[in-house]
Short mmCIF file of C-alpha atoms in Angstrom, two decimals:
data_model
loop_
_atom_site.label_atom_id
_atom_site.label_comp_id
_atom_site.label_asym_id
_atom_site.label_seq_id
_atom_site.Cartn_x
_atom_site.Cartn_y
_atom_site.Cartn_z
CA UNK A 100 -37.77 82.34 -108.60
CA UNK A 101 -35.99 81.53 -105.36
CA UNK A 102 -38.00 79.69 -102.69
CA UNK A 103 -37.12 80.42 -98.74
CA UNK A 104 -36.19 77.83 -96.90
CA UNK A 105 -38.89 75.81 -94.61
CA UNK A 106 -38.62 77.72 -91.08
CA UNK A 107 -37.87 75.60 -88.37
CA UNK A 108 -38.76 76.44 -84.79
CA UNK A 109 -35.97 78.45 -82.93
CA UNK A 110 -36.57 75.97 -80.30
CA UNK A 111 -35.68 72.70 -82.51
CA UNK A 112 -33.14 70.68 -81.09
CA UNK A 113 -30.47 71.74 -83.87
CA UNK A 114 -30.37 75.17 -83.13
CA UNK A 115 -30.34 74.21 -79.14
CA UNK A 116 -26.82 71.91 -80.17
CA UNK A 117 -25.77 75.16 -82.50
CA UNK A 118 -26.27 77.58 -80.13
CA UNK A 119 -24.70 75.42 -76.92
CA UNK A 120 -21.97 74.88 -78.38
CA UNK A 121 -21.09 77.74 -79.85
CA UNK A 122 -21.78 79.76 -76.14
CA UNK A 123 -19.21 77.27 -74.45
CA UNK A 124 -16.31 77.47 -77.33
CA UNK A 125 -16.75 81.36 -77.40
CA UNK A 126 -16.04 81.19 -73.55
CA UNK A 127 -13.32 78.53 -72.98
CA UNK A 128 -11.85 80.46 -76.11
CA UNK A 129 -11.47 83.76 -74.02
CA UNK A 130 -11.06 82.41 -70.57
CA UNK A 131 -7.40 82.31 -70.29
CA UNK A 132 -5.69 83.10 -67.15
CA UNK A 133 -2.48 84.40 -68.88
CA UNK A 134 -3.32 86.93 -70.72
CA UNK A 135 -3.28 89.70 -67.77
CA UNK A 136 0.59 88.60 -66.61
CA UNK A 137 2.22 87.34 -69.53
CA UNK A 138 3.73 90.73 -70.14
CA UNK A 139 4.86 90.22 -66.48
CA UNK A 140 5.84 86.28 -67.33
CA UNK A 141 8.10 88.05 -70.14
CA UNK A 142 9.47 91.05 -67.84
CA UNK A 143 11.10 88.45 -64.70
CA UNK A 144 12.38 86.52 -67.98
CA UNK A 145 14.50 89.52 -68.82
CA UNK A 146 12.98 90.62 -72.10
CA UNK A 147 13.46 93.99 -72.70
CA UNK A 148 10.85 96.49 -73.99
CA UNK A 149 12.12 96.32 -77.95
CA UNK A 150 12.18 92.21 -77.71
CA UNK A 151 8.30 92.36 -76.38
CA UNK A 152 7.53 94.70 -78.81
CA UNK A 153 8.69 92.50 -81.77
CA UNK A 154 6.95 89.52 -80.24
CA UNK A 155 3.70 91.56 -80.67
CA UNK A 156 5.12 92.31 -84.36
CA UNK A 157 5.71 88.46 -85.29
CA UNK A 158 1.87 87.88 -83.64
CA UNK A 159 0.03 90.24 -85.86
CA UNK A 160 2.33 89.47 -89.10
CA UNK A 161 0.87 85.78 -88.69
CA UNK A 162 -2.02 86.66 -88.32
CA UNK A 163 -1.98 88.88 -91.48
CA UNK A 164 -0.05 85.87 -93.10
CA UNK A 165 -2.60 83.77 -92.44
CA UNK A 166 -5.76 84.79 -92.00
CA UNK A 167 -7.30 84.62 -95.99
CA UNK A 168 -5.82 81.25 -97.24
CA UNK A 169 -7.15 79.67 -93.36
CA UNK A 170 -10.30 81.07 -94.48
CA UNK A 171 -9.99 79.21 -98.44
CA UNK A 172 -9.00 76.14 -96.57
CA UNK A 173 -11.61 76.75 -94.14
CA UNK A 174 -14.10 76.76 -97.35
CA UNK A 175 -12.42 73.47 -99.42
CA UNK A 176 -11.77 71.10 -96.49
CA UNK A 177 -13.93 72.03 -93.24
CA UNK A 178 -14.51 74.74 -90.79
CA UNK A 179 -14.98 72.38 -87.44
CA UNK A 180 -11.54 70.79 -88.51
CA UNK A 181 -10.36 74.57 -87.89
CA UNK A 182 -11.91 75.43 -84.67
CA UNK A 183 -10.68 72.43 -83.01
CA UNK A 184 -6.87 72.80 -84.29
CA UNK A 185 -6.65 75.88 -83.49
CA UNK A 186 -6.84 75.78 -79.48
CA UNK A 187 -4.84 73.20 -79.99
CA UNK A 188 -2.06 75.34 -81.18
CA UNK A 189 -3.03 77.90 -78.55
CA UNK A 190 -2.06 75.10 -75.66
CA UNK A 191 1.10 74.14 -77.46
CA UNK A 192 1.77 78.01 -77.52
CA UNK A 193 1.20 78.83 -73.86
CA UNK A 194 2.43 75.68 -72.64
CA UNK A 195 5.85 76.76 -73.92
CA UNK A 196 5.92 79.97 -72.95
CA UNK A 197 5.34 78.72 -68.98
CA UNK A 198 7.03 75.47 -69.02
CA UNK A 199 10.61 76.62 -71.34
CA UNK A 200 10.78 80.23 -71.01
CA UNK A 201 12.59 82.30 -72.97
CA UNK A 202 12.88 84.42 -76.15
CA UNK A 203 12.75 81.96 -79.00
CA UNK A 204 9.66 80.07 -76.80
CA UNK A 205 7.67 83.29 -76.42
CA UNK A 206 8.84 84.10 -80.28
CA UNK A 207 7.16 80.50 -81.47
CA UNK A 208 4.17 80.86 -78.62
CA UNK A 209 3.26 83.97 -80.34
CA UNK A 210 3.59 82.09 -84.54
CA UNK A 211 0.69 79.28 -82.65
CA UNK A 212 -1.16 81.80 -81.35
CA UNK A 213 -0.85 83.68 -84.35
CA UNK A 214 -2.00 81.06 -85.96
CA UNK A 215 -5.14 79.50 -83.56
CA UNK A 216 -6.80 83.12 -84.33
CA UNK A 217 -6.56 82.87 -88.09
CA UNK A 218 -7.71 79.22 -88.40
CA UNK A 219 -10.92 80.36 -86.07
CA UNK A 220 -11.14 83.36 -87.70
CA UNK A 221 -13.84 83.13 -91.08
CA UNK A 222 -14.59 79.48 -90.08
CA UNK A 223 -16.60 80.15 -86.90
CA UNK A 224 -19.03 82.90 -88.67
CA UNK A 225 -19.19 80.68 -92.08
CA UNK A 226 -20.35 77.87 -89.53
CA UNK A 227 -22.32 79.24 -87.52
CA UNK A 228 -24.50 81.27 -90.00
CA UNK A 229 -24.74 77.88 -93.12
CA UNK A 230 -26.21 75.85 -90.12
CA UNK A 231 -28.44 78.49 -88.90
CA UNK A 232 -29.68 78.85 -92.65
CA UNK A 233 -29.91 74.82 -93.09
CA UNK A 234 -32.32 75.54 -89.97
CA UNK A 235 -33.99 77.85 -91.28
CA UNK A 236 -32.87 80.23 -88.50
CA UNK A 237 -30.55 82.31 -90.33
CA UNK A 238 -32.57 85.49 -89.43
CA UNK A 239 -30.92 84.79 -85.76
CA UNK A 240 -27.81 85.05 -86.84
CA UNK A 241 -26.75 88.96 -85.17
CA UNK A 242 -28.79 88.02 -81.91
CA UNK A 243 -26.81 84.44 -81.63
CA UNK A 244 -23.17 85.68 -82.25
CA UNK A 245 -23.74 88.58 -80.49
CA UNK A 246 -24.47 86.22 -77.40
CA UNK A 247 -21.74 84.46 -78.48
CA UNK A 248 -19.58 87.51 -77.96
CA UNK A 249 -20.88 88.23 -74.62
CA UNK A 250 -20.05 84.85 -73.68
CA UNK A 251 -16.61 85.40 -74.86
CA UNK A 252 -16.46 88.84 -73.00
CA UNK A 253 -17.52 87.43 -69.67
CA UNK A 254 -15.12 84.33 -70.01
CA UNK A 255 -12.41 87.13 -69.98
CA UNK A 256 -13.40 89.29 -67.18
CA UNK A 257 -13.89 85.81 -65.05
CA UNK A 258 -10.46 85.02 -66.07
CA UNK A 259 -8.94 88.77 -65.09
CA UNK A 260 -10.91 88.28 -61.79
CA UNK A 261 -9.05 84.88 -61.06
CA UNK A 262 -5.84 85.27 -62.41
CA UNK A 263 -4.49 87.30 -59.20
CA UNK A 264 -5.36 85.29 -56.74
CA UNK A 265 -4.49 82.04 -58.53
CA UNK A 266 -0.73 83.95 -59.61
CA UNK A 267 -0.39 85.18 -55.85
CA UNK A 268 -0.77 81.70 -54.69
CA UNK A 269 0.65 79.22 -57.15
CA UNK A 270 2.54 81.61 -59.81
CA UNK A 271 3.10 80.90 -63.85
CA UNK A 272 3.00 77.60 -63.95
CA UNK A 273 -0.83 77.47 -62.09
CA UNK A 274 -1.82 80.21 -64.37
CA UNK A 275 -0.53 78.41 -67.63
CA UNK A 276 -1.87 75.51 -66.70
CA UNK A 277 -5.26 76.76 -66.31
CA UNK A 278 -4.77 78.04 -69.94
CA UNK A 279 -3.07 75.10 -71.30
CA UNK A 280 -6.60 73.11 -69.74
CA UNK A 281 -9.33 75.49 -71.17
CA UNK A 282 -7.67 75.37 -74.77
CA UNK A 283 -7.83 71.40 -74.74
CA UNK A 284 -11.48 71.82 -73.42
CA UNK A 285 -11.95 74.56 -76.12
CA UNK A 286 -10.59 72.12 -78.47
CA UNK A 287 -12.87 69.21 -77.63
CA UNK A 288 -16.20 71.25 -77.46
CA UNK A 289 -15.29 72.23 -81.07
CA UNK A 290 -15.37 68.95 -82.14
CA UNK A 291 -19.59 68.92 -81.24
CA UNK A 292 -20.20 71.66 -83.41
CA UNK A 293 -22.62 70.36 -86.68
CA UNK A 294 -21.34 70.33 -90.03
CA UNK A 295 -23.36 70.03 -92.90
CA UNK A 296 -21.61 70.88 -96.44
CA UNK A 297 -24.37 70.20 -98.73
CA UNK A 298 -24.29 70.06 -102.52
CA UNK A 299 -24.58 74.51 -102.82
CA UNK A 300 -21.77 74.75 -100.22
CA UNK A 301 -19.42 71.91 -101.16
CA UNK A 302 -16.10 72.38 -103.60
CA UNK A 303 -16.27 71.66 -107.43
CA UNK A 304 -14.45 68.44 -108.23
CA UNK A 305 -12.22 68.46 -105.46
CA UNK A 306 -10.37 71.43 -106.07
CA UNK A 307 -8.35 72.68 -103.62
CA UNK A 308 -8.13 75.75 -101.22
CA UNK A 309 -6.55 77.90 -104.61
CA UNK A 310 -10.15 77.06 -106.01
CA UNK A 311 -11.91 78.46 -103.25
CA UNK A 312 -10.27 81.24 -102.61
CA UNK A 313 -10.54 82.48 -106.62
CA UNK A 314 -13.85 81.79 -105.84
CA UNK A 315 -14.59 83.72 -103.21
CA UNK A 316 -12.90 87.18 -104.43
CA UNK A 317 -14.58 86.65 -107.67
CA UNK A 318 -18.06 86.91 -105.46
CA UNK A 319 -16.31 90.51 -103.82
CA UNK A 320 -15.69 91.62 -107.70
CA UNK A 321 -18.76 90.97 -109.52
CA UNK A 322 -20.81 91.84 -106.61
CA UNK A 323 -20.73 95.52 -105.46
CA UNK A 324 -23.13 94.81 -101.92
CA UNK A 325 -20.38 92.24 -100.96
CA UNK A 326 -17.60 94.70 -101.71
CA UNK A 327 -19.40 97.27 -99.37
CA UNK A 328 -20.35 95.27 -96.88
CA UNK A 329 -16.77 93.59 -96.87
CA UNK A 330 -15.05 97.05 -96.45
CA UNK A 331 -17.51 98.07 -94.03
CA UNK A 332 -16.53 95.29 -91.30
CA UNK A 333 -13.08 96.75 -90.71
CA UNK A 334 -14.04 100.08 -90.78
CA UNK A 335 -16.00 99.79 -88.10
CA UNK A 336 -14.01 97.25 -85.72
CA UNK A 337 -10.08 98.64 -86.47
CA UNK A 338 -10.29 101.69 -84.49
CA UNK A 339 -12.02 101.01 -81.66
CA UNK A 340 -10.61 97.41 -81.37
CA UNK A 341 -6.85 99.38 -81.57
CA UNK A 342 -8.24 102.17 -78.74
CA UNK A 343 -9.25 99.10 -76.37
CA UNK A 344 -5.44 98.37 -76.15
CA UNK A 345 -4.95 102.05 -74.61
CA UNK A 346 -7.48 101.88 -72.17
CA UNK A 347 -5.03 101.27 -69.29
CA UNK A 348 -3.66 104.35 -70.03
CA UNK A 349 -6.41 106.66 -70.64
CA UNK A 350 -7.49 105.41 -67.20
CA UNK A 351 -4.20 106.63 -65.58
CA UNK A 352 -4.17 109.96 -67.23
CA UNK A 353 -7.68 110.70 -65.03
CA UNK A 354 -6.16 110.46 -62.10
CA UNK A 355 -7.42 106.65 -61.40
CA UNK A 356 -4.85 105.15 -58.28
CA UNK A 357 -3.40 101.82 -60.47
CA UNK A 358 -5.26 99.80 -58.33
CA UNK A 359 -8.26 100.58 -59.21
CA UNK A 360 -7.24 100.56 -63.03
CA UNK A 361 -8.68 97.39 -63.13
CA UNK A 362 -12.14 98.08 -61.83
CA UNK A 363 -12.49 100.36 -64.63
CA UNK A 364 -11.31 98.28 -66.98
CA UNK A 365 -13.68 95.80 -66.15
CA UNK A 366 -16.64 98.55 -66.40
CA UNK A 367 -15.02 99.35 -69.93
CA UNK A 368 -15.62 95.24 -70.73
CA UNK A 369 -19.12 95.58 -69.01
CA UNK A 370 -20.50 98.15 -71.78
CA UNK A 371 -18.75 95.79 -74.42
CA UNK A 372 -20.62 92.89 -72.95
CA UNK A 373 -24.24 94.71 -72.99
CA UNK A 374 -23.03 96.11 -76.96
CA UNK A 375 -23.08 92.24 -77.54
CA UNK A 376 -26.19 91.43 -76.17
CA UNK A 377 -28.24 94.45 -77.86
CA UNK A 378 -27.16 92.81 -81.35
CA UNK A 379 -30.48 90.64 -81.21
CA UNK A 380 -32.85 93.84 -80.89
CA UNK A 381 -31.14 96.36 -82.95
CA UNK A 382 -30.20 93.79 -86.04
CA UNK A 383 -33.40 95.12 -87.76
CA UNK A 384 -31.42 98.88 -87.99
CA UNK A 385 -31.37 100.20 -91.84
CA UNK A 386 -29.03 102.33 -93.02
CA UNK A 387 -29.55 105.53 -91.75
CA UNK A 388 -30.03 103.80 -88.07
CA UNK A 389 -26.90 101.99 -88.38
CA UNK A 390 -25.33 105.75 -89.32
CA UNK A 391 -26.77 107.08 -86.40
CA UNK A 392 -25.56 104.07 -84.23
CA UNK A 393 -21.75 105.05 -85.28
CA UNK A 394 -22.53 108.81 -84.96
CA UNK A 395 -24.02 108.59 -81.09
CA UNK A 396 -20.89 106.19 -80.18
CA UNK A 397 -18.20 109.12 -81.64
CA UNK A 398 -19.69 111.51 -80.11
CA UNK A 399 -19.99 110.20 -76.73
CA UNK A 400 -16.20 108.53 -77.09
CA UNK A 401 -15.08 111.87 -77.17
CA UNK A 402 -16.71 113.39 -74.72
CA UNK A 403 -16.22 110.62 -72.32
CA UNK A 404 -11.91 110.40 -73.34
CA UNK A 405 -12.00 114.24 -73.30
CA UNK A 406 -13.85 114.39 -70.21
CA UNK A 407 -10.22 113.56 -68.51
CA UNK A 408 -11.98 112.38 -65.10
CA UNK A 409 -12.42 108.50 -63.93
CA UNK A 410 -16.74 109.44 -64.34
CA UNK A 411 -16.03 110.09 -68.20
CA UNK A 412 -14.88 105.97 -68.47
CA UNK A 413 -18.52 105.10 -68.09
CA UNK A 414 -19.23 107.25 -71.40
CA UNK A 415 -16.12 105.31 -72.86
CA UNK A 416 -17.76 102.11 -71.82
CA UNK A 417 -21.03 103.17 -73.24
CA UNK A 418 -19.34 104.25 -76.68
CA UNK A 419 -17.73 101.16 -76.71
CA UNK A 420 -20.45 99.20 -76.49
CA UNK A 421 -22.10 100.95 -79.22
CA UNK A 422 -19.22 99.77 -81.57
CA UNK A 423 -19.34 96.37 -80.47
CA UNK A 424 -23.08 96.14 -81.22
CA UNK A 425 -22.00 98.00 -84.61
CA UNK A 426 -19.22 95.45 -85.11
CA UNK A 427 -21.90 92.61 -84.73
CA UNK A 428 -24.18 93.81 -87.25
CA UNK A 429 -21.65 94.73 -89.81
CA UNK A 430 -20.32 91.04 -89.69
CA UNK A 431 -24.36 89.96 -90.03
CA UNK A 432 -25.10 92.20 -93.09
CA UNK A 433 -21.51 90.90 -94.55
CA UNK A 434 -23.20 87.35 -93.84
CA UNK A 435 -26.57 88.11 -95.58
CA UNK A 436 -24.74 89.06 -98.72
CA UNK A 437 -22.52 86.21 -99.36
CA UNK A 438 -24.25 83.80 -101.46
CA UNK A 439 -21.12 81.35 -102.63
CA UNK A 440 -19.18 78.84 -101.43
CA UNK A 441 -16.40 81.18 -100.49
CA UNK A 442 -18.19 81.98 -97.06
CA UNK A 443 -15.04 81.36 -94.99
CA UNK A 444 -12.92 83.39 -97.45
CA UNK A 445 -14.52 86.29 -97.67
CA UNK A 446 -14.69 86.73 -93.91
CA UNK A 447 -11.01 85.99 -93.52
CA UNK A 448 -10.16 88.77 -96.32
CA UNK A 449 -12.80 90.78 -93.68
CA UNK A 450 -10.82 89.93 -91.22
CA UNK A 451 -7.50 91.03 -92.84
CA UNK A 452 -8.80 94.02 -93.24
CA UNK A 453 -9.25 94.69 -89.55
CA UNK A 454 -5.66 93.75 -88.74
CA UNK A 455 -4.23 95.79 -91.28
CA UNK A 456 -6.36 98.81 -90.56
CA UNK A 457 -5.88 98.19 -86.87
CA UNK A 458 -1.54 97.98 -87.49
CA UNK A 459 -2.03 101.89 -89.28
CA UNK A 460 -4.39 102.91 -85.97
CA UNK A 461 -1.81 101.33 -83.63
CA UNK A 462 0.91 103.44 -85.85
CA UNK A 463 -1.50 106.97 -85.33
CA UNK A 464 -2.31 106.64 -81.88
CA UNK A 465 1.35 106.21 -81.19
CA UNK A 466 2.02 109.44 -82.98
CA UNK A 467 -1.20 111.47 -81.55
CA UNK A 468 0.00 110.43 -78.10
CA UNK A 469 3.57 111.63 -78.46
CA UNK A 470 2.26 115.32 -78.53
CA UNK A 471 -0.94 115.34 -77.12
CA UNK A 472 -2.90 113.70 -73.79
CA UNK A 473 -4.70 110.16 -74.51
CA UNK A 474 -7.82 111.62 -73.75
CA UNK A 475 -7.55 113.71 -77.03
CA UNK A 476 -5.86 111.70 -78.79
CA UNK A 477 -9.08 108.94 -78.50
CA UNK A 478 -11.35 111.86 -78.79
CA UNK A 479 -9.50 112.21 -82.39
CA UNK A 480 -9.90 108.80 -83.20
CA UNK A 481 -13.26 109.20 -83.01
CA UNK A 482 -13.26 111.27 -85.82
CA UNK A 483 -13.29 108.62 -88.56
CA UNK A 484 -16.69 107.04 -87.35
CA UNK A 485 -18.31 110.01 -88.39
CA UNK A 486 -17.34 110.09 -91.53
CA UNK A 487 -18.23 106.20 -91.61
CA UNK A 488 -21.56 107.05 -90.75
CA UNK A 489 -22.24 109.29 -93.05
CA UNK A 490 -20.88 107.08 -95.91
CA UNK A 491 -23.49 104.77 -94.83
CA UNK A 492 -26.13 106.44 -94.31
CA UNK A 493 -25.91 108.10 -98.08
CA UNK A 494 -24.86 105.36 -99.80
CA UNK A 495 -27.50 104.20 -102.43
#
């Protein structure tokens, strides 16, 4: 017999500390100034189109590279230790790239920020969701990191709002500044975050990361709920997490004037944002709700992409937003069914999964979109949630 944990008020003053600081490290972990001009920073440098491109090959291979033993080291030493190196590395990055630009700086920017994601990535949810169940509050869980999301989403539209005017006034080195500044401030929030490894959480003897991570893909073997709920994370966040990077473009081919591009990017962001902040209601969904969830977001992806007018971006927007909330509540049930030590590892092998499945997207889109409009070529790629759904919805 297995006895629930004591509830504790929502309201108690550790999930108040949790719940702070995890609002303001989600934000000053988003709200970086560079990321709408650095493709600019790396044009007036006098990159050309193929050295960009294999920048953004060397960021994701890192990433890949990374991401599952982070997560085991995450599990055998300690996740806060993660979340405050890794902005750490992110300032190092972006500091280089505006203060010593030029190829081999961008190349080695691009390794640390490789790297910042995959040391965040496994350790923030494994965090986040043991102290919410020392609390009693683990029930929370989809409503808080949704939030957490939002926060995250807002802190980049704020940044996209002031990066032009800061840029137009004071150029690169303002703008990397500012992003140099809200990593070290990421970095030192991060440091507030509670950390409680108990006796169930902590590793064996003192073995080291090797141990945890054996550990924590045993748990994915022997347990076929884990396995499902593992493969269902990047099945649901790949595709439309690849699409988002095409959204510029799907905006031109409507007719949009590029300057208002960004407007409707931002609207795009906006439906994201609300996606995030649904998670909370809608984390009581079963199966065949969750099905339906994926279902309504296909459908209206692809007849707001196929619409081919600026009006069909709010659809877009909407659709997104439905696969954000989906994305949140994937990662919760994923969450729910880990019951090891291996917490931080199994969301890191998770989150491989969304990288690589998000490389093979990036490789179809670019195919689809050599023969056919974006707008069908995103109504296409809608295709695949469907059959997600369904899998979901009649699986026992």
């Amino acid at each position: 017999m297995t006895l629930s944990p004591v509830r504790v008020p929502v309201a108690a003053p550790g999930v108040r500390r949790l719940t702070a600081t995890l609002y303001g490290y989600s934000f000053l972990d988003e709200f970086v100034l560079l990321y709408p001009v650095y493709a600019l920073l790396f044009a007036d440098t006098g990159l050309s189109v193929g050295q960009m491109s294999s920048l953004f090959v060397l960021w994701s291979t890192t990433g890949v590279l990374l991401e599952v033993p982070s997560g085991a080291w995450a599990d055998a030493v300690s996740r806060r230790l993660l979340l405050w190196l890794g902005p750490l590395l992110g300032a190092a990055g972006f500091a280089l790239w505006v203060f010593v630009p030029s190829y081999w700086a961008f190349a080695a920017g691009f390794v640390l920020w490789g790297a910042r994601g995959a040391l965040g990535s496994g350790a923030l949810e494994a965090l986040v969701y043991e102290e919410l169940e020392r609390l009693g509050a683990a029930d929370r869980y989809a409503r808080i990191m949704g939030r957490a999301q939002a926060a995250g989403q807002v802190a980049v539209m704020t940044a996209m709002a002031l990066a032009g005017p800061v840029f137009a006034a004071y150029g690169y080195p303002a703008v990397g500044a500012a992003s140099v500044l809200a990593c070290l401030l990421c970095a030192a929030t991060a440091t507030r975050f509670p950390e409680h490894r108990g006796p169930a959480t902590a590793v064996p003897d003192g073995e080291g990361w090797a141990a945890t991570l054996r550990a924590g893909l045993g748990e994915a073997r022997r347990d076929r709920s884990v396995r499902g709920a593992l493969l269902l994370v990047p099945a649901v966040a790949a595709v439309w997490g690849a699409l988002d990077e095409y959204t510029p473009l799907l905006a031109r081919d409507t007719g949009a004037a590029d300057a208002t591009i960004p407007y409707l990017l931002v609207m795009i962001w906006a439906g994201v944002t609300a996606g995030s902040l649904l998670a909370g209601p809608a984390e009581r969904l079963g199966r065949r709700g969750f099905g339906a969830l994926l279902t309504a977001s296909a459908l209206v992806l692809a007849a707001g992409a196929g619409a081919g007018t600026p009006a069909g971006l709010a659809l877009v927007a909407v659709a997104f937003g439905g696969f954000q909330l989906a994305t949140v509540l994937a990662d919760a049930r994923l969450q729910q069914r880990i019951e090891g030590t291996g917490r931080a590892t199994l969301t890191s092998v998770a989150g491989l999964g969304t990288e690589l499945a998000t490389i093979t997207v990036y490789g179809t889109y670019a195919q689809l979109a050599s023969t056919t409009t974006h707008g069908t070529a995103f109504a296409l790629l809608a295709v695949p949630y469907v059959l997600v759904a369904l899998l979901v919805a009649l699986r026992r």
